[in-house]
PDB file of C-alpha atoms and ligand atoms in Angstrom:
ATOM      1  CA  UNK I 165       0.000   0.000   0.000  1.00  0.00           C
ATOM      2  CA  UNK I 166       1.163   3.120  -0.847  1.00  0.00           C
ATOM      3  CA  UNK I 167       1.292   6.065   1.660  1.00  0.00           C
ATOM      4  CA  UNK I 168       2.858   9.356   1.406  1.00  0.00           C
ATOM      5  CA  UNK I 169       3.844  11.228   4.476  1.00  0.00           C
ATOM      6  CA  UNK I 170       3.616  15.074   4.377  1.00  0.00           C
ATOM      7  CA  UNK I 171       2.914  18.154   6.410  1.00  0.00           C
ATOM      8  CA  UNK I 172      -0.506  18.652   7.847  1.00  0.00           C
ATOM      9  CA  UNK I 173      -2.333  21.682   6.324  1.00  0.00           C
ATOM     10  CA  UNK I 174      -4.932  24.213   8.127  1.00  0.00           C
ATOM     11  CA  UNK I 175      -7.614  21.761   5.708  1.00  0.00           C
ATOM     12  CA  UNK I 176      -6.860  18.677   6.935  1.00  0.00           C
ATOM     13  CA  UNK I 177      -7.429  19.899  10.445  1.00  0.00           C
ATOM     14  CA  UNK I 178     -10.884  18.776  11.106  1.00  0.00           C
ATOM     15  CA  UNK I 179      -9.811  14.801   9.190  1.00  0.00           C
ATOM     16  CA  UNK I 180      -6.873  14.817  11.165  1.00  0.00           C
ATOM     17  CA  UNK I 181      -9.094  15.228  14.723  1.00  0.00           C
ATOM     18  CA  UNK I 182     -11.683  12.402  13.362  1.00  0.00           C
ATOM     19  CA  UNK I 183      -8.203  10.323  12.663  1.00  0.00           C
ATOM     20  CA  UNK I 184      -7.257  10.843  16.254  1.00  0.00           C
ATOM     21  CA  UNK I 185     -10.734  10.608  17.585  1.00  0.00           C
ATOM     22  CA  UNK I 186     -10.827   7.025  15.570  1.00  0.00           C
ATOM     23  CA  UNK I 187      -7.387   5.814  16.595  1.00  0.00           C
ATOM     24  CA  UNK I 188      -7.523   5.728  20.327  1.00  0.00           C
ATOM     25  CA  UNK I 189     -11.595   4.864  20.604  1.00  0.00           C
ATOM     26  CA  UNK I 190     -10.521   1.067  21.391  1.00  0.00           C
ATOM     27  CA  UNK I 191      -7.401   1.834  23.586  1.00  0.00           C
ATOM     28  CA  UNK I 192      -7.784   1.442  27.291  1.00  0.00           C
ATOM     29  CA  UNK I 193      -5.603   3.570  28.622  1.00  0.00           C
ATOM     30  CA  UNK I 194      -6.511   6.594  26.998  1.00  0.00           C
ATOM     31  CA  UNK I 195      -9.684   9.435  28.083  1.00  0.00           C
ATOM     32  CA  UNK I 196     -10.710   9.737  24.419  1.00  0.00           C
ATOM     33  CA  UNK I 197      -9.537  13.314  24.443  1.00  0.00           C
ATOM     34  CA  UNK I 198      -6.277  13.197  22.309  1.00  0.00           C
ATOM     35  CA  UNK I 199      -8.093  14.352  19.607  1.00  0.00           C
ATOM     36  CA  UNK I 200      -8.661  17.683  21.891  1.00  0.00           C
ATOM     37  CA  UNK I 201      -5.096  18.075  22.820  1.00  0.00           C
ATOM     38  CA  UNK I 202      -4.205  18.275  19.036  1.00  0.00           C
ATOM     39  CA  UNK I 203      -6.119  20.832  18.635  1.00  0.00           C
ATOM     40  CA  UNK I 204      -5.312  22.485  21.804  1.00  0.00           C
ATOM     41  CA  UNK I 205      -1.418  22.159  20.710  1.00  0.00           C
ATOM     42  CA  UNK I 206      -1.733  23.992  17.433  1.00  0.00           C
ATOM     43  CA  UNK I 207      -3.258  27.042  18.654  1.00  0.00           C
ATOM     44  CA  UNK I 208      -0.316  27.149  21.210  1.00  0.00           C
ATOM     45  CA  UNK I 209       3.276  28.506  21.270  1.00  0.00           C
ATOM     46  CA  UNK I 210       4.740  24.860  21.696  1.00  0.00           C
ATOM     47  CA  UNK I 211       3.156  24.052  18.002  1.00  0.00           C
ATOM     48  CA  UNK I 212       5.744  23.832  15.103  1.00  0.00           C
ATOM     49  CA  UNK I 213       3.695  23.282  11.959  1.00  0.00           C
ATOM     50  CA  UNK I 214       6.067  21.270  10.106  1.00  0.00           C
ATOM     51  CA  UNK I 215       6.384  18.880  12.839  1.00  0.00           C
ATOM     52  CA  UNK I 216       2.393  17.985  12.269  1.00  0.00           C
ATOM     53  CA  UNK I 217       2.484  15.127   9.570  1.00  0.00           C
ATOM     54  CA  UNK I 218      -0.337  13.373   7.848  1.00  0.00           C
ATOM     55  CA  UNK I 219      -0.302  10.098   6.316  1.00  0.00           C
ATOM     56  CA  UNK I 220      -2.380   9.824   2.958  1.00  0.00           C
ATOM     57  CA  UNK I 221      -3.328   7.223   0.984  1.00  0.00           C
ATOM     58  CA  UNK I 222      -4.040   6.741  -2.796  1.00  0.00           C
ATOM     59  CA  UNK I 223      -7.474   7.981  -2.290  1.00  0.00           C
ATOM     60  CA  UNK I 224      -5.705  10.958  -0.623  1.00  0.00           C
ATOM     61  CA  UNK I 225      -7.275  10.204   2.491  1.00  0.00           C
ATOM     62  CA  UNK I 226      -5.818  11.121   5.835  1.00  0.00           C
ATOM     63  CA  UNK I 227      -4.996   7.830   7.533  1.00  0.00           C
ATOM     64  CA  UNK I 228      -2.739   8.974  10.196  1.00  0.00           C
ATOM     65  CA  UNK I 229      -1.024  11.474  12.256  1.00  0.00           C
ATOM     66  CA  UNK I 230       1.703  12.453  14.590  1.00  0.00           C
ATOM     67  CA  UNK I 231       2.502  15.087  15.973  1.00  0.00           C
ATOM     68  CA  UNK I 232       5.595  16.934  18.070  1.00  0.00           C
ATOM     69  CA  UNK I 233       5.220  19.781  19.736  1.00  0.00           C
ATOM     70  CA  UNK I 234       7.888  22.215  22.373  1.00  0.00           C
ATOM     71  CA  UNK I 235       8.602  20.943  25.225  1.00  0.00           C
ATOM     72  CA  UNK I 236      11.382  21.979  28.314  1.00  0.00           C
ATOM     73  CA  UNK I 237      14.041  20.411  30.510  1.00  0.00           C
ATOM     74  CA  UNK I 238      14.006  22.302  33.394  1.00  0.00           C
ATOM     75  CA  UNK I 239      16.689  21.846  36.012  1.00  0.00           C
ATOM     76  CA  UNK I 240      16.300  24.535  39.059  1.00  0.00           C
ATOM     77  CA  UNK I 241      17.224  27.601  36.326  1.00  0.00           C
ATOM     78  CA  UNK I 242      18.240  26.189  33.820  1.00  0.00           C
ATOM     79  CA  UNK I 243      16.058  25.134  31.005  1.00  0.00           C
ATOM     80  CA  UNK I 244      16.808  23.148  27.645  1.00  0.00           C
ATOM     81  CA  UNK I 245      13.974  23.265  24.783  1.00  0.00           C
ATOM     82  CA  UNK I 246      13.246  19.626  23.533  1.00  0.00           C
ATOM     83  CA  UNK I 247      10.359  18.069  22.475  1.00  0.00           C
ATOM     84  CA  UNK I 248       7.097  16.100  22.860  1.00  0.00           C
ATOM     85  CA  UNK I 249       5.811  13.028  20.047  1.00  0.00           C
ATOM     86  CA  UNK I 250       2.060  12.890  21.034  1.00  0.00           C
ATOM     87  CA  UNK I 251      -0.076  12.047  20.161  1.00  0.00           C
ATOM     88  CA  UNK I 252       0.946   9.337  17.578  1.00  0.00           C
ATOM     89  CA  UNK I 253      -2.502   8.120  15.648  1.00  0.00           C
ATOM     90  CA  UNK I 254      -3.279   5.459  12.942  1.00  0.00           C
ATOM     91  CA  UNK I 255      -7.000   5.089  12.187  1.00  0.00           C
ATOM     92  CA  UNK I 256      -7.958   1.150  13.092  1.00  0.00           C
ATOM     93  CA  UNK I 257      -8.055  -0.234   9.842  1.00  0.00           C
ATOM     94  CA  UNK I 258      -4.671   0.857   8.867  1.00  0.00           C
ATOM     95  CA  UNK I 259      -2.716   0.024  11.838  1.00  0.00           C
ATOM     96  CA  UNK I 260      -0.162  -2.683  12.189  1.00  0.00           C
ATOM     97  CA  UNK I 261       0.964  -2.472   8.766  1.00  0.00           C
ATOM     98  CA  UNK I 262       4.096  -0.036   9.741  1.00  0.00           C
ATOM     99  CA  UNK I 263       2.312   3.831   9.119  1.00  0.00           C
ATOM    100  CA  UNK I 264       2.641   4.491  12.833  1.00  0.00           C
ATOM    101  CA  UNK I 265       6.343   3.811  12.305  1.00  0.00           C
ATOM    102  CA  UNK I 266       6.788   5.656   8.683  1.00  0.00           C
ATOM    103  CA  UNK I 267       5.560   9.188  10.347  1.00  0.00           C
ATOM    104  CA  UNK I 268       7.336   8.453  13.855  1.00  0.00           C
ATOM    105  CA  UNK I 269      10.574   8.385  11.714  1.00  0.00           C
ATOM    106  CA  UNK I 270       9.208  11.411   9.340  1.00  0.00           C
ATOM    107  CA  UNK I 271       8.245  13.024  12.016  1.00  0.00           C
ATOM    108  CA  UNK I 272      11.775  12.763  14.375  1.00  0.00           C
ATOM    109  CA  UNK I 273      14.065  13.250  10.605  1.00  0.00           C
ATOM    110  CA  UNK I 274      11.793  16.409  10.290  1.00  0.00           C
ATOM    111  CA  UNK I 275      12.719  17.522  14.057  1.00  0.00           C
ATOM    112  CA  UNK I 276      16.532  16.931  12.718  1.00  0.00           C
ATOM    113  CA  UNK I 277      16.350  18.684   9.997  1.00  0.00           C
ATOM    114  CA  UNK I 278      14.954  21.798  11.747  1.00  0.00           C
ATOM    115  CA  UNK I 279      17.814  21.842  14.308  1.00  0.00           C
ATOM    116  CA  UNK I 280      15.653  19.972  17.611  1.00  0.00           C
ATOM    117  CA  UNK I 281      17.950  18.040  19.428  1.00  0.00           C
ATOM    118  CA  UNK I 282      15.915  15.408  21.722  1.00  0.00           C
ATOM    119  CA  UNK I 283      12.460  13.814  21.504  1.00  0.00           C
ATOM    120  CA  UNK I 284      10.622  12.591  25.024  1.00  0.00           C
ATOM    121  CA  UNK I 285       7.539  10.215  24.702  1.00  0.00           C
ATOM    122  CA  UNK I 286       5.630   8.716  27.371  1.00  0.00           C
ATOM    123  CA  UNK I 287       4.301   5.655  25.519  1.00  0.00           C
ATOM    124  CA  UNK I 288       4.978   1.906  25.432  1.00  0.00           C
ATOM    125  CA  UNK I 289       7.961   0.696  26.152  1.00  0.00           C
ATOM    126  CA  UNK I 290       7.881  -2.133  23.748  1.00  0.00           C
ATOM    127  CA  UNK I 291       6.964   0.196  20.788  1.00  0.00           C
ATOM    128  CA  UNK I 292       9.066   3.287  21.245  1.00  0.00           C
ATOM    129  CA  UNK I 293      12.703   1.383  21.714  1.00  0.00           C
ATOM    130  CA  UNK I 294      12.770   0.754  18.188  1.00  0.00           C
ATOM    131  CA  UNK I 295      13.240   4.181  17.331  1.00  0.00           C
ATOM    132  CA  UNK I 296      16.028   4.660  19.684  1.00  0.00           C
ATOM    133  CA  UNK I 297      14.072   5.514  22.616  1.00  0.00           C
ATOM    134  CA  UNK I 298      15.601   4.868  26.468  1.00  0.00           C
ATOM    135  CA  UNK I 299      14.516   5.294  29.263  1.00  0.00           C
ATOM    136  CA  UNK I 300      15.077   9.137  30.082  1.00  0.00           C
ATOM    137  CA  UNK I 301      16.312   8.556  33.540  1.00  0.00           C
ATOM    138  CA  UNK I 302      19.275   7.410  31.749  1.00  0.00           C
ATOM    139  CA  UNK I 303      20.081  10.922  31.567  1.00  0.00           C
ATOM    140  CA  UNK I 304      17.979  11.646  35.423  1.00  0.00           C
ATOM    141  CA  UNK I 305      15.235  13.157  33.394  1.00  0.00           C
ATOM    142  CA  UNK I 306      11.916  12.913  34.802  1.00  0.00           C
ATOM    143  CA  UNK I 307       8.051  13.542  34.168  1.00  0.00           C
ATOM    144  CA  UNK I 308       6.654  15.616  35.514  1.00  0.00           C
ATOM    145  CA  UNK I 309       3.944  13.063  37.216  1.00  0.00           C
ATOM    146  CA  UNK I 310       4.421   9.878  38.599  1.00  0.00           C
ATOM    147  CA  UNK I 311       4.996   7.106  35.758  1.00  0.00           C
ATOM    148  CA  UNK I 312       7.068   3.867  36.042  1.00  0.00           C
ATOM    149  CA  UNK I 313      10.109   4.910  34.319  1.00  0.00           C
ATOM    150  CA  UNK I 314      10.074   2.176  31.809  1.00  0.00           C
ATOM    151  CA  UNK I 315       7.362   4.127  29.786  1.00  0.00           C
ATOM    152  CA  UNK I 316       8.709   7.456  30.070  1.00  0.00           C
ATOM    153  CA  UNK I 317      11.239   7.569  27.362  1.00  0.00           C
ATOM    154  CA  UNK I 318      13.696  10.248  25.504  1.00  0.00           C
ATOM    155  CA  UNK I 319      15.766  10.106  22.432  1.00  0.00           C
ATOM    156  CA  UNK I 320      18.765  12.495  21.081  1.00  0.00           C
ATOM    157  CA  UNK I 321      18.146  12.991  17.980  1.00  0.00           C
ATOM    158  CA  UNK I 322      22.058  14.833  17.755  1.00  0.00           C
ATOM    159  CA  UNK I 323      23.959  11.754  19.381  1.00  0.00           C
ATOM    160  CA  UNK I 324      25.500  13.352  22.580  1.00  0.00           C
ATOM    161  CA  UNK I 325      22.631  16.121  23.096  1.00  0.00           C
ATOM    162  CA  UNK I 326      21.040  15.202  26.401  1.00  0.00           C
ATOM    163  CA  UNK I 327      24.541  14.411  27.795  1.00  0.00           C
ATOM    164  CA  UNK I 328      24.581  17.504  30.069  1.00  0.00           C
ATOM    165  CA  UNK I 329      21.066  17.471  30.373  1.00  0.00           C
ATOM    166  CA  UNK I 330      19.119  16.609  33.517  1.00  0.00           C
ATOM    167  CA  UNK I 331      15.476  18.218  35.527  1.00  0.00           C
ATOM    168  CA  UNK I 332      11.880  17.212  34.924  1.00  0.00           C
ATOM    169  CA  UNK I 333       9.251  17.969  31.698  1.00  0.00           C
ATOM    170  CA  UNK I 334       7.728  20.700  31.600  1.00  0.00           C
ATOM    171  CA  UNK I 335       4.929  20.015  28.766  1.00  0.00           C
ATOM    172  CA  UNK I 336       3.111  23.250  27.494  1.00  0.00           C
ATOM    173  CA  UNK I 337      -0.404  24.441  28.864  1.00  0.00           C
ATOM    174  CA  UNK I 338      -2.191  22.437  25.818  1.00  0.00           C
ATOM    175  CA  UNK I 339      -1.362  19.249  27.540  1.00  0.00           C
ATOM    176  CA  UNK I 340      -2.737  20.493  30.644  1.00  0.00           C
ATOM    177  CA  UNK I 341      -6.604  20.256  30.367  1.00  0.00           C
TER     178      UNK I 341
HETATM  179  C1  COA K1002       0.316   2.978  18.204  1.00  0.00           C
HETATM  180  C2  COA K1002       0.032   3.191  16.722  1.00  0.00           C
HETATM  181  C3  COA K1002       0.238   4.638  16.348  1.00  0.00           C
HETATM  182  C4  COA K1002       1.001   2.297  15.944  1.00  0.00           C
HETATM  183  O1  COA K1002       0.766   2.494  14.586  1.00  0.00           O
HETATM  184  P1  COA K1002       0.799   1.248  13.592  1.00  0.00           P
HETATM  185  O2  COA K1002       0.773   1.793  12.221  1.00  0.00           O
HETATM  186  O3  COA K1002      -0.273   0.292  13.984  1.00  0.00           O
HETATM  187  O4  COA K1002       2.217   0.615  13.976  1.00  0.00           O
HETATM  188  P2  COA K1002       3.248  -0.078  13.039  1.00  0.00           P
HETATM  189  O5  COA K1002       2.521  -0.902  12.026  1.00  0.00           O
HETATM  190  O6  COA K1002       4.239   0.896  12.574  1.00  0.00           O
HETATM  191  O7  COA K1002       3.973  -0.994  14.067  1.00  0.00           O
HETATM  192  C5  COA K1002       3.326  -2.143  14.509  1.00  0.00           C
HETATM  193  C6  COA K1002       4.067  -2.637  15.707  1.00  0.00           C
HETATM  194  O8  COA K1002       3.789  -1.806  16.819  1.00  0.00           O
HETATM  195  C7  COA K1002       3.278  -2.550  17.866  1.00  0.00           C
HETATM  196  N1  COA K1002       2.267  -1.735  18.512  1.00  0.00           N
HETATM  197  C8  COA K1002       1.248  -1.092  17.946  1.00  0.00           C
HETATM  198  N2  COA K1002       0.540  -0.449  18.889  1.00  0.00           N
HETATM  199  C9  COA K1002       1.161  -0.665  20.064  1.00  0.00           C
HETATM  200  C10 COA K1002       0.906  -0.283  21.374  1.00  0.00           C
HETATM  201  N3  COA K1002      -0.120   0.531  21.714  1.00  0.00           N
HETATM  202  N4  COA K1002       1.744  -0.702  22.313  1.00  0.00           N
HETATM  203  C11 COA K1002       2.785  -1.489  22.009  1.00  0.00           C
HETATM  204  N5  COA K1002       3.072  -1.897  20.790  1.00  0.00           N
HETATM  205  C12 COA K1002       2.259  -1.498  19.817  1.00  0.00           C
HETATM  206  C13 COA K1002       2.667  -3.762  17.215  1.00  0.00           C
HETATM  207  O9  COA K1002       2.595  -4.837  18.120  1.00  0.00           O
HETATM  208  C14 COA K1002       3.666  -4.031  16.110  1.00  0.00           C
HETATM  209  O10 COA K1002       4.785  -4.675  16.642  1.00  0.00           O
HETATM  210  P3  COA K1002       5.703  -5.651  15.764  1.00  0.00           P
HETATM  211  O11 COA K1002       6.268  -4.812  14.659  1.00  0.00           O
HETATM  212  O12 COA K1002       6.716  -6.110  16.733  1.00  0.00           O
HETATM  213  O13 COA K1002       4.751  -6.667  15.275  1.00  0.00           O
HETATM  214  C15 COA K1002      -1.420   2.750  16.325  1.00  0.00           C
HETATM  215  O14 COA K1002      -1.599   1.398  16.648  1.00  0.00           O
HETATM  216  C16 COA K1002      -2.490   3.581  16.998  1.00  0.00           C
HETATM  217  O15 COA K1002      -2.933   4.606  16.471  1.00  0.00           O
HETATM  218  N6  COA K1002      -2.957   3.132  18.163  1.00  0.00           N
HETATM  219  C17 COA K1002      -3.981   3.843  18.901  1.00  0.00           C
HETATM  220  C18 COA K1002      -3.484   5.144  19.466  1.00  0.00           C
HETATM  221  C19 COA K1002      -2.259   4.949  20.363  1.00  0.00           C
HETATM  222  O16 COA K1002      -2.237   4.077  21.243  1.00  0.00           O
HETATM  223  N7  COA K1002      -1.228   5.779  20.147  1.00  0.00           N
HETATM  224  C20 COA K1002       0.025   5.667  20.862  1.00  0.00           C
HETATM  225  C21 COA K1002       0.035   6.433  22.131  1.00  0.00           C
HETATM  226  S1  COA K1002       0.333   8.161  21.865  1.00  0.00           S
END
C-alpha cells in the first residue's frame, strides 16, 4: 500500500481530529480526548507546523497522524527546549501495517532537519525502543507526574545532546486540560 507522508495543512485539520478521535476509541488507557489536545497544541506557542504530519493514501485520504510539539528540561534555572511526540494516531483499519512507524521516523528526521535536538515520549515501552528511545532517567530526566520509568522515554536525535542534560518535563499548557 502506498502512503505518502507530508505536512498537515490548516484543511486537513478537522480529518486529522476524526483520525485521532478514531485511533484511540478502542485503547484502554486513553480518556478519548487526544483528539482535543491536538487541537489544543496547534493554537499554542509549543506548536511547530512542520512537525504535524499526515499520512495519505491513494485515495488521498488522511490515515494517520503524529505530531511533536515544544517541550522543556528544566533543572532549578536552567532550562533546555526539547520536544514532545504525542499524540501518535493510525485510524484502526490501517494500523499494524508499519504507518505508525513511517511518520514516527518522518516526524523525528523532520525535528533533525529543523535543528531539535531530543524527543521525550511517554508511551509503550515495547513500541518506542525501536526508534532509539531509552529510558530518560538514563540521563535523570523525569516527568513531571508519577509514571514507572520504563514508559517514560527520551531520544537524542544529535547523538551526545542530552549528555549535560538533567530536571523534569515541563509540557506546554495544551497538555494540561
Ligand atoms: C500505536 C500506533 C500509532 C502504531 O501504529 P501502527 O501503524 O499500527 O504501527 P506499526 O505498524 O508501525 O507498528 C506495529 C508494531 O507496533 C506494535 N504496537 C502497535 N501499537 C502498540 C501499542 N499501543 N503498544 C505497544 N506496541 C504497539 C505492534 O505490536 C507491532 O509490533 P511488531 O512490529 O513487533 O509486530 C497505532 O496502533 C495507533 O494509532 N494506536 C492507537 C493510538 C495509540 O495508542 N497511540 C500511541 C500512544 S500516543
Amino acid at each position: 500500500m502506498e502512503i505518502i507522508i507530508r505536512q498537515e495543512m490548516p484543511e486537513d485539520y478537522q480529518k486529522t481530529e476524526d483520525i485521532v478521535k478514531k485511533a484511540f476509541s478502542n485503547v484502554e488507557i486513553s480518556d478519548k480526548t487526544e483528539h482535543f489536545l491536538v487541537n489544543r497544541i496547534r493554537t499554542s506557542n509549543a506548536f511547530i507546523p512542520e512537525l504535524s504530519l499526515v499520512a495519505v493514501n491513494q485515495d488521498k485520504e488522511i490515515v494517520g497522524h503524529v505530531l511533536l510539539s515544544k517541550i522543556e528540561i528544566v533543572d532549578g534555572d536552567q532550562s533546555v527546549e526539547s520536544l514532545a511526540l504525542a499524540p501518535v494516531s493510525v485510524t484502526p483499519e490501517y494500523q499494524q501495517q508499519g504507518i505508525g512507524s513511517q511518520l514516527i521516523r518522518a516526524a523525528l528526521d523532520k525535528a533533525k532537519e529543523h535543528g531539535y535536538q531530543s524527543v521525550i515520549v511517554l508511551g509503550h515501552p515495547d513500541y518506542y525502543p525501536r526508534f532509539g528511545f531509552k529510558q530518560a532517567m538514563l540521563w535523570r530526566i523525569r516527568a513531571p507526574f508519577d509514571v514507572p520509568n520504563e514508559v517514560f522515554m527520551a531520544l537524542e536525535i544529535v547523538e551526545g545532546s542530552l549528555k549535560k542534560v538533567q530536571g523534569v518535563v515541563k509540557y506546554s499548557d495544551a497538555f494540561e486540560e
